[in-house]
CSV table of C-alpha atoms and ligand atoms in Angstrom, one decimal:
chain,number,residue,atom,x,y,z
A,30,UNK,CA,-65.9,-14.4,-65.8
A,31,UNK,CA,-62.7,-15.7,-66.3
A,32,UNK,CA,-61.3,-18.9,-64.6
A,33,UNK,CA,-58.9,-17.2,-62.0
A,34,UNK,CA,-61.6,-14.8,-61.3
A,35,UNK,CA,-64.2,-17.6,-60.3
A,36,UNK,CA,-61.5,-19.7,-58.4
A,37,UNK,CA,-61.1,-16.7,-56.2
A,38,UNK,CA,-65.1,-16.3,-55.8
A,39,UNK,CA,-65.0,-20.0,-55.4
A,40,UNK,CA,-62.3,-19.8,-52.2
A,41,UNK,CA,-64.2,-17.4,-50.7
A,42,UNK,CA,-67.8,-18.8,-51.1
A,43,UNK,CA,-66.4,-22.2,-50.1
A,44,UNK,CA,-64.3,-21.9,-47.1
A,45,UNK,CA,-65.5,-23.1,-43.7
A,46,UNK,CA,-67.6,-20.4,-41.8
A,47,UNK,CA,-66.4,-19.4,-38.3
A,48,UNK,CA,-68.9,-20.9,-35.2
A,49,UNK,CA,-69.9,-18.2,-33.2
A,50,UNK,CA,-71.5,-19.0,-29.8
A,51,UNK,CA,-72.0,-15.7,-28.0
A,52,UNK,CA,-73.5,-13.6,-30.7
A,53,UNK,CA,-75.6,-14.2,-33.9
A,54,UNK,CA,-73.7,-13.3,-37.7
A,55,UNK,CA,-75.8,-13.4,-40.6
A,56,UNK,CA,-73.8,-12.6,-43.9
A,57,UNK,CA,-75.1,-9.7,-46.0
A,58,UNK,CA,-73.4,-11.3,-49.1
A,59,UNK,CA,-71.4,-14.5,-49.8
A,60,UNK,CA,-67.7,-11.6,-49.8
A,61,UNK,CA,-68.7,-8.6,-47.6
A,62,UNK,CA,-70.7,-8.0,-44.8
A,63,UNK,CA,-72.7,-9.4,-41.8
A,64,UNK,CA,-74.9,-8.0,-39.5
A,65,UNK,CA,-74.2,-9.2,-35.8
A,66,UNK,CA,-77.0,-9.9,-33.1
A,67,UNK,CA,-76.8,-10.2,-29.6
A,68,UNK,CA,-75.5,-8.0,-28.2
A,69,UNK,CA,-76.1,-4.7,-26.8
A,70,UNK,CA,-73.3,-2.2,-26.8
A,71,UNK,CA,-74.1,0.0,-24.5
A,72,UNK,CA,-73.0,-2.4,-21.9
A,73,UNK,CA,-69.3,-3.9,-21.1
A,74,UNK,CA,-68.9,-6.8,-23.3
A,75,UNK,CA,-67.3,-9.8,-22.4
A,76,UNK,CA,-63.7,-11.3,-23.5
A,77,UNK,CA,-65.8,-14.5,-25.5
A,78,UNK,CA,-68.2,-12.2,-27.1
A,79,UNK,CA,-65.3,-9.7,-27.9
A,80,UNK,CA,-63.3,-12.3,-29.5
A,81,UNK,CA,-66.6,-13.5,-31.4
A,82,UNK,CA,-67.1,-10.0,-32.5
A,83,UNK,CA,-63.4,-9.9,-33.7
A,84,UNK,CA,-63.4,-13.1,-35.4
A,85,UNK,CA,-66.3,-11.9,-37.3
A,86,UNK,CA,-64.7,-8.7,-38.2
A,87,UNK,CA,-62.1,-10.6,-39.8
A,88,UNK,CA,-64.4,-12.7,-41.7
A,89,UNK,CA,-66.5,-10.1,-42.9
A,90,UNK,CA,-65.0,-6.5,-42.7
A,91,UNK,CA,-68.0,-5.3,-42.3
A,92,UNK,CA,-70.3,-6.1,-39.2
A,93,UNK,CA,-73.8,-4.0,-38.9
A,94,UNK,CA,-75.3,-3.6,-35.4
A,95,UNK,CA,-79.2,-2.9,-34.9
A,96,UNK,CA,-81.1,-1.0,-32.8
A,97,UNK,CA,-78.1,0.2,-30.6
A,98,UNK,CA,-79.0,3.4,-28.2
A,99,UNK,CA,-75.2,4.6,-27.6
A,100,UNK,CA,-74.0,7.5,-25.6
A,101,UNK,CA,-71.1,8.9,-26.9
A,102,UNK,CA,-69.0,7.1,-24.4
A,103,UNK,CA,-70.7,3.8,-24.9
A,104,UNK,CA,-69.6,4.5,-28.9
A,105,UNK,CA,-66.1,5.4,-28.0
A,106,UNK,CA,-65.8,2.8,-25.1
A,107,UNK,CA,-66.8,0.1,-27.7
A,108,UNK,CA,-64.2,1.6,-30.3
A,109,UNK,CA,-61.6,1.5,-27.3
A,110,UNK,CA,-62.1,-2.6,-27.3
A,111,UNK,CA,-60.0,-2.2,-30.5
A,112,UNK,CA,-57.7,0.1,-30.4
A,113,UNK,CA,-56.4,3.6,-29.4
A,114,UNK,CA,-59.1,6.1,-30.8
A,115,UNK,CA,-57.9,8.0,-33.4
A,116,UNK,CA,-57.6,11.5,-32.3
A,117,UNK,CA,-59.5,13.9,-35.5
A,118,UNK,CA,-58.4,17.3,-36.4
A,119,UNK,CA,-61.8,18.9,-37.7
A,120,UNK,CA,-63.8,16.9,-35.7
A,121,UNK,CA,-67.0,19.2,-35.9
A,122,UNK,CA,-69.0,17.9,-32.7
A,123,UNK,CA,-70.8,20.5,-30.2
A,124,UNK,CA,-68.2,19.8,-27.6
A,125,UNK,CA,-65.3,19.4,-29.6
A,126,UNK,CA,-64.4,15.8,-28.8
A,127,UNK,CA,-61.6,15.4,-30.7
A,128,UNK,CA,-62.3,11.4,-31.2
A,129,UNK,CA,-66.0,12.0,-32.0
A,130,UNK,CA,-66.6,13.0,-35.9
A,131,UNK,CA,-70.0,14.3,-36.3
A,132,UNK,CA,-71.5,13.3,-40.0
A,133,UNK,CA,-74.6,15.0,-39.7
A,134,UNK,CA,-76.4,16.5,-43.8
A,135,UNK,CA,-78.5,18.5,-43.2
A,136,UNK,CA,-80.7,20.7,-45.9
A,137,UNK,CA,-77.8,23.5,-45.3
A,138,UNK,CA,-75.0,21.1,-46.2
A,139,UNK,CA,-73.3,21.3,-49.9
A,140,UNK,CA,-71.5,18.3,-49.6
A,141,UNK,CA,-71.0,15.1,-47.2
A,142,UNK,CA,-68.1,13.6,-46.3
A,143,UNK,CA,-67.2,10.2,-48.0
A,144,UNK,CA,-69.6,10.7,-51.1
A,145,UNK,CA,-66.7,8.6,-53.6
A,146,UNK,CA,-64.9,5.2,-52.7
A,147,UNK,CA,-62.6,5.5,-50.3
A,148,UNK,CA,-60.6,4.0,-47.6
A,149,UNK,CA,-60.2,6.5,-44.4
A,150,UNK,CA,-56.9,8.5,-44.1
A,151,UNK,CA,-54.8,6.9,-46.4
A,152,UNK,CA,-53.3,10.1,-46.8
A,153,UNK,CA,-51.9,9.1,-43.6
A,154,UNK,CA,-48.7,7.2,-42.6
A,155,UNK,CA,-50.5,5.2,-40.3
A,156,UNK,CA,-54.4,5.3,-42.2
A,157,UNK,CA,-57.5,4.0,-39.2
A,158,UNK,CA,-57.5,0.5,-38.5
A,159,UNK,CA,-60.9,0.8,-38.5
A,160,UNK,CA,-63.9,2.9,-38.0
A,161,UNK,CA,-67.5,2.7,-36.5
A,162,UNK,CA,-70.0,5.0,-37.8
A,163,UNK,CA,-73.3,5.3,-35.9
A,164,UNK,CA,-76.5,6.5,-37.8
A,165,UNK,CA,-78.9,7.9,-34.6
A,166,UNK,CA,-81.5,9.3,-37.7
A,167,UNK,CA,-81.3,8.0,-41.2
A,168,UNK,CA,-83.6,10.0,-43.9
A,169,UNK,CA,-86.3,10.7,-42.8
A,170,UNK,CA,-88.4,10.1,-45.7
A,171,UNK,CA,-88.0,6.3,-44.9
A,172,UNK,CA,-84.8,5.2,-47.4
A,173,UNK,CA,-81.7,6.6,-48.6
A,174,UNK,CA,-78.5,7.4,-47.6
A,175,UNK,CA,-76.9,4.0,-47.9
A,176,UNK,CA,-73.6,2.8,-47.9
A,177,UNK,CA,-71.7,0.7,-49.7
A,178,UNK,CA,-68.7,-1.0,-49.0
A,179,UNK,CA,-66.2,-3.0,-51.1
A,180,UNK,CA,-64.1,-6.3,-50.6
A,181,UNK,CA,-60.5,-4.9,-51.7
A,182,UNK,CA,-59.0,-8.6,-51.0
A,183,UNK,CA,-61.3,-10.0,-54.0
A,184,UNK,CA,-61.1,-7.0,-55.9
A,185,UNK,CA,-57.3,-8.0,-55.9
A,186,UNK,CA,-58.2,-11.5,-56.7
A,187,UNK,CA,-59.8,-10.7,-59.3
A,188,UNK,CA,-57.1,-9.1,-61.3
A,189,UNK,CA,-55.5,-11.4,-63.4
A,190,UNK,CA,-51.9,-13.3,-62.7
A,191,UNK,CA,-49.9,-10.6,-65.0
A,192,UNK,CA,-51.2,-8.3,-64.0
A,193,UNK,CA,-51.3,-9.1,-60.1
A,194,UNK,CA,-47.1,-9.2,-61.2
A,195,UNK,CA,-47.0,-5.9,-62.4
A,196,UNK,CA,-48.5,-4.0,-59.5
A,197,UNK,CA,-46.8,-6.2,-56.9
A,198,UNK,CA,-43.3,-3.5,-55.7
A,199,UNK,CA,-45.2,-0.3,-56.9
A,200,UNK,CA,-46.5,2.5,-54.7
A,201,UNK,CA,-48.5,5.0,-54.7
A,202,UNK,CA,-48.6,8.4,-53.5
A,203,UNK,CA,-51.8,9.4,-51.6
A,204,UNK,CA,-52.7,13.3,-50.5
A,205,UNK,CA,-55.1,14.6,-48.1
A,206,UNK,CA,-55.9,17.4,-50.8
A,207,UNK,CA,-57.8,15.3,-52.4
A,208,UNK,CA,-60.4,15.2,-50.8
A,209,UNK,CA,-60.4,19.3,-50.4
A,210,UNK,CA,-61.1,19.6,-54.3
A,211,UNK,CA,-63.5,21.9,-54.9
A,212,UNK,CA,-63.2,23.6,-51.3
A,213,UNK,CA,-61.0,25.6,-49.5
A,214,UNK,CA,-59.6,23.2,-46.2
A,215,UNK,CA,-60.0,25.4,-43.1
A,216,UNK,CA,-56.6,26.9,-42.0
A,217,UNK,CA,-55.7,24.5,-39.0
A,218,UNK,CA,-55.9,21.4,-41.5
A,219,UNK,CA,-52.4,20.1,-41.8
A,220,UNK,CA,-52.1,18.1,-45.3
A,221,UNK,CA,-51.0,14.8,-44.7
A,222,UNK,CA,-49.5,12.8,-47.7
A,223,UNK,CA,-48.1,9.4,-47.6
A,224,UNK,CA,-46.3,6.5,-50.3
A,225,UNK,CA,-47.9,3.1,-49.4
A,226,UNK,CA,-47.5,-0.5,-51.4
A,227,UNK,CA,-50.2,-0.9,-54.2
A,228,UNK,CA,-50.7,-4.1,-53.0
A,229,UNK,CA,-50.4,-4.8,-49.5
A,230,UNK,CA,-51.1,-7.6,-46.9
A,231,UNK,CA,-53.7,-7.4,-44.3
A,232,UNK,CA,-51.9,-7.3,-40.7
A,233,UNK,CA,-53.7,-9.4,-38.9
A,234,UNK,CA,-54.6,-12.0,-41.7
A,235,UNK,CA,-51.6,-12.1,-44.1
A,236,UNK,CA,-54.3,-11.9,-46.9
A,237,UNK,CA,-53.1,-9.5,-49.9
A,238,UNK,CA,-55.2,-6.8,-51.0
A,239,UNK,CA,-55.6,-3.8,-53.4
A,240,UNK,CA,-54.5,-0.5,-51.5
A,241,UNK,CA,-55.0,2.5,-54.3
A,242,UNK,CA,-58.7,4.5,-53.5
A,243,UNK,CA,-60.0,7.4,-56.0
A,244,UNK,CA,-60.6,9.3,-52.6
A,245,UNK,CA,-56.7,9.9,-51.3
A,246,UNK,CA,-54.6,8.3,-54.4
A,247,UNK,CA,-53.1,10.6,-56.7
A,248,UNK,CA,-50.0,8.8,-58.4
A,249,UNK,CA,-48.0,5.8,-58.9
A,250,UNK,CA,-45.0,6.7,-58.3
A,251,UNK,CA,-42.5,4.7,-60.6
A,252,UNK,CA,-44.7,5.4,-63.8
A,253,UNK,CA,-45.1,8.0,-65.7
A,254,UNK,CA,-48.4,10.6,-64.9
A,255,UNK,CA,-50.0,9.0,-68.2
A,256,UNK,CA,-49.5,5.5,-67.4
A,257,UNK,CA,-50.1,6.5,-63.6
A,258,UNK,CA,-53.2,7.9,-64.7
A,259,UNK,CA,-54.4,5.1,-66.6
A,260,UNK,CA,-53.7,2.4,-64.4
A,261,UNK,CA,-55.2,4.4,-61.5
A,262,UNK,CA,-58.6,4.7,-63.8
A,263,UNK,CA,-58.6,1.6,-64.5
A,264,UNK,CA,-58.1,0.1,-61.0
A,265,UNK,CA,-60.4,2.8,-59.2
A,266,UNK,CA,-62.9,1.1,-62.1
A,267,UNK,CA,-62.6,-2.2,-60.7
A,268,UNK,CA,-64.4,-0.9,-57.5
A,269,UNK,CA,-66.8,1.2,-59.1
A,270,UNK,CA,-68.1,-1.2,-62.3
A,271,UNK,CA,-67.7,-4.9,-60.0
A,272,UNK,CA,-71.1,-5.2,-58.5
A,273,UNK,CA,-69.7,-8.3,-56.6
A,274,UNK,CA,-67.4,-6.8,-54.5
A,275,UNK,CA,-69.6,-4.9,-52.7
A,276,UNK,CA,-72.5,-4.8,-49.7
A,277,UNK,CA,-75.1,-2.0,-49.5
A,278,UNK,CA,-76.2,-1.2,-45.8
A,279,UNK,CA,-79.8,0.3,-45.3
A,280,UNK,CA,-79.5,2.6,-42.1
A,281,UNK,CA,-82.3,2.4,-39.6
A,282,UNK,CA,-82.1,4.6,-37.0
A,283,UNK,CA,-79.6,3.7,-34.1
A,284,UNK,CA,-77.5,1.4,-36.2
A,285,UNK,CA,-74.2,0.8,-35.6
A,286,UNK,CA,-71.5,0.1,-38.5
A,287,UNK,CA,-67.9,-1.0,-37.9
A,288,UNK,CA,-65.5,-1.7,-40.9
A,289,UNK,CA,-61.5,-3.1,-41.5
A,290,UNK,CA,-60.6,0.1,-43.1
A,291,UNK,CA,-57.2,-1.8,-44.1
A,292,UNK,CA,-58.9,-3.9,-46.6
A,293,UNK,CA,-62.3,-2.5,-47.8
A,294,UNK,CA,-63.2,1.2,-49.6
A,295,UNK,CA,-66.8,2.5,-48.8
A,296,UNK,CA,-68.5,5.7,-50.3
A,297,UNK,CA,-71.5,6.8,-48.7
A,298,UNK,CA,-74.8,7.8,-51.1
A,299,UNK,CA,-76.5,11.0,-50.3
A,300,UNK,CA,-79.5,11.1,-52.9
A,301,UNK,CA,-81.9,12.3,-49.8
A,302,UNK,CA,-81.2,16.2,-50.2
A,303,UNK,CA,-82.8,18.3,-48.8
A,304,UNK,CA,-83.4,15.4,-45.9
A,305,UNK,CA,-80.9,14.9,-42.8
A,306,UNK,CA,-79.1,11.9,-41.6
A,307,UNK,CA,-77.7,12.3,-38.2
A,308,UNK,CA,-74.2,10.4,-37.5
A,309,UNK,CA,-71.3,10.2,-36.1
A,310,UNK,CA,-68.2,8.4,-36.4
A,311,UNK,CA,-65.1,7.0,-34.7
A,312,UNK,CA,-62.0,6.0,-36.2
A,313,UNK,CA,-59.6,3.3,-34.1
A,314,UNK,CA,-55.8,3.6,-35.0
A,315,UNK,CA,-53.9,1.3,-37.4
A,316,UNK,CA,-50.4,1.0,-38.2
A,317,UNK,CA,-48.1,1.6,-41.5
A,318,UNK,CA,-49.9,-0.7,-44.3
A,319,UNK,CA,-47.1,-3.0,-45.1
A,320,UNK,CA,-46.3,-5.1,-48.4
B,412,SIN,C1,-67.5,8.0,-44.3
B,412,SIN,O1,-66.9,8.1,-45.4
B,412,SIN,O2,-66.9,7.7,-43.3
B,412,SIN,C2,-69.0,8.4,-44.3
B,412,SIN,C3,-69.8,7.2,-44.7
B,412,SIN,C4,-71.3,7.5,-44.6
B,412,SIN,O3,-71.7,8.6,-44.1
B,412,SIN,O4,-72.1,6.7,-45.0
């Protein structure tokens, strides 16, 4: 690895971890991910284990919770602790709750959502803050049906000074067709498509990140479609070939998984066919991703 590359492992492996007294976080890898004990979310939480549980999020972008038995309000009324919930078009649930996206495979299904790395609704001016996805029945042949999810600060870290130069004042287009390729989109699906910075700052942290995904990103759109195209290959790449980047949750049943959708991709593995995984998900609100 080159040298820049292992300072930026090196800042991140070495910098002081947070002290957390109300709740238990126990890192998944040195970058990405921690599962949090301690807490059980069915119940109100209060404002120190809330600000715990958000300093963690920071930390991490990723924070698993175990053995959770959630209601649909006790999912959305933890989501709420963060942010407006994000109100879904095609949201697919038996009662149409518009906040409440129902991620169930099943033996009938012929694709699942998420199955490339993305970041949610970056097709979107204003893509999710966040989202919480809550497995109630993983596989159940025992395994399968992970996710992973990638560090997109260190995957811009990792790109080398030039090059960090180069992207810095592009932008990208990114189209909710994407997505749809393959499939017809049901009628009522209005196509979002946005321009965001390449390379954009985290709001909360200042920290800059990598903000193209294979799942929404079409173009850059001062170069030409060849160089576009490259670029966009290669960077997608960076995701896809950079083991390091990334955390791989095992579901078991009634586990809870809340991500920063502003700075990491995920892409959920469906190699259980012709098993079902029952989930749902909720997506908190976030604001224009700024450079
Ligand atoms: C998603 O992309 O939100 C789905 C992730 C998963 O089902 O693991």
């Amino acid at each position: 690895m080159e040298q820049f590359a292992l300072d930026a492992v090196e800042r991140l492996t070495t910098r002081p971890r947070a002290v957390y007294d109300t709740i238990g976080v126990d890192p998944l890898t040195p970058v990405i991910g921690a599962e949090v004990s301690g807490l059980d979310l069915s119940k109100e939480l209060s404002d120190e284990q809330l600000d715990e549980v958000r300093r963690a999020f920071l930390e991490h972008h990723v924070l698993v919770f175990r053995d959770q038995e959630l209601s649909p309000a006790d999912h959305k009324r933890f989501a709420g602790y963060f942010g407006e919930l994000r109100q879904m078009p095609l949201t697919g649930t038996d009662d149409g709750d518009p906040a409440i996206l129902d991620l169930t495979a099943t033996k009938e299904s012929r694709y699942v959502a998420g199955e490339d790395w993305h970041s949610d609704g970056t097709a979107d001016a204003e893509p999710a803050l966040g989202s919480m996805l809550y497995v109630t029945h993983p596989p159940e042949i025992g395994s399968g049906g992970d996710t992973l999810f990638a560090n997109m600060h260190l995957a811009y870290d990792l790109l080398s000074p030039p090059m960090k130069s180069f992207l810095d004042g592009l932008t990208a287009v990114h189209d909710g067709l994407i997505p749809w390729q393959g499939y017809t989109p049901p009628p009522e699906y209005v196509v979002p498509k946005s321009e965001h910075p390449v390379v954009v700052r985290h709001p909360e942290t200042g920290r800059k990140l990598l903000y193209v995904n294979g799942g929404f990103t079409s173009h850059i759109a001062q170069l030409s479609r060849g160089e576009s195209r490259a670029l966009l290959d290669l960077l997608f790449g960076l995701v896809a070939r950079e083991p390091l980047l990334s955390c791989r949750v095992r579901w078991a049943p009634n586990t809870l998984v809340f991500w920063d959708n502003r700075c990491t991709q995920h892409h959920a593995i469906w190699d259980y066919y012709p098993h079902s995984r029952h989930a749902r998900r909720i997506s908190i609100n976030g604001g224009r991703p700024r450079a």
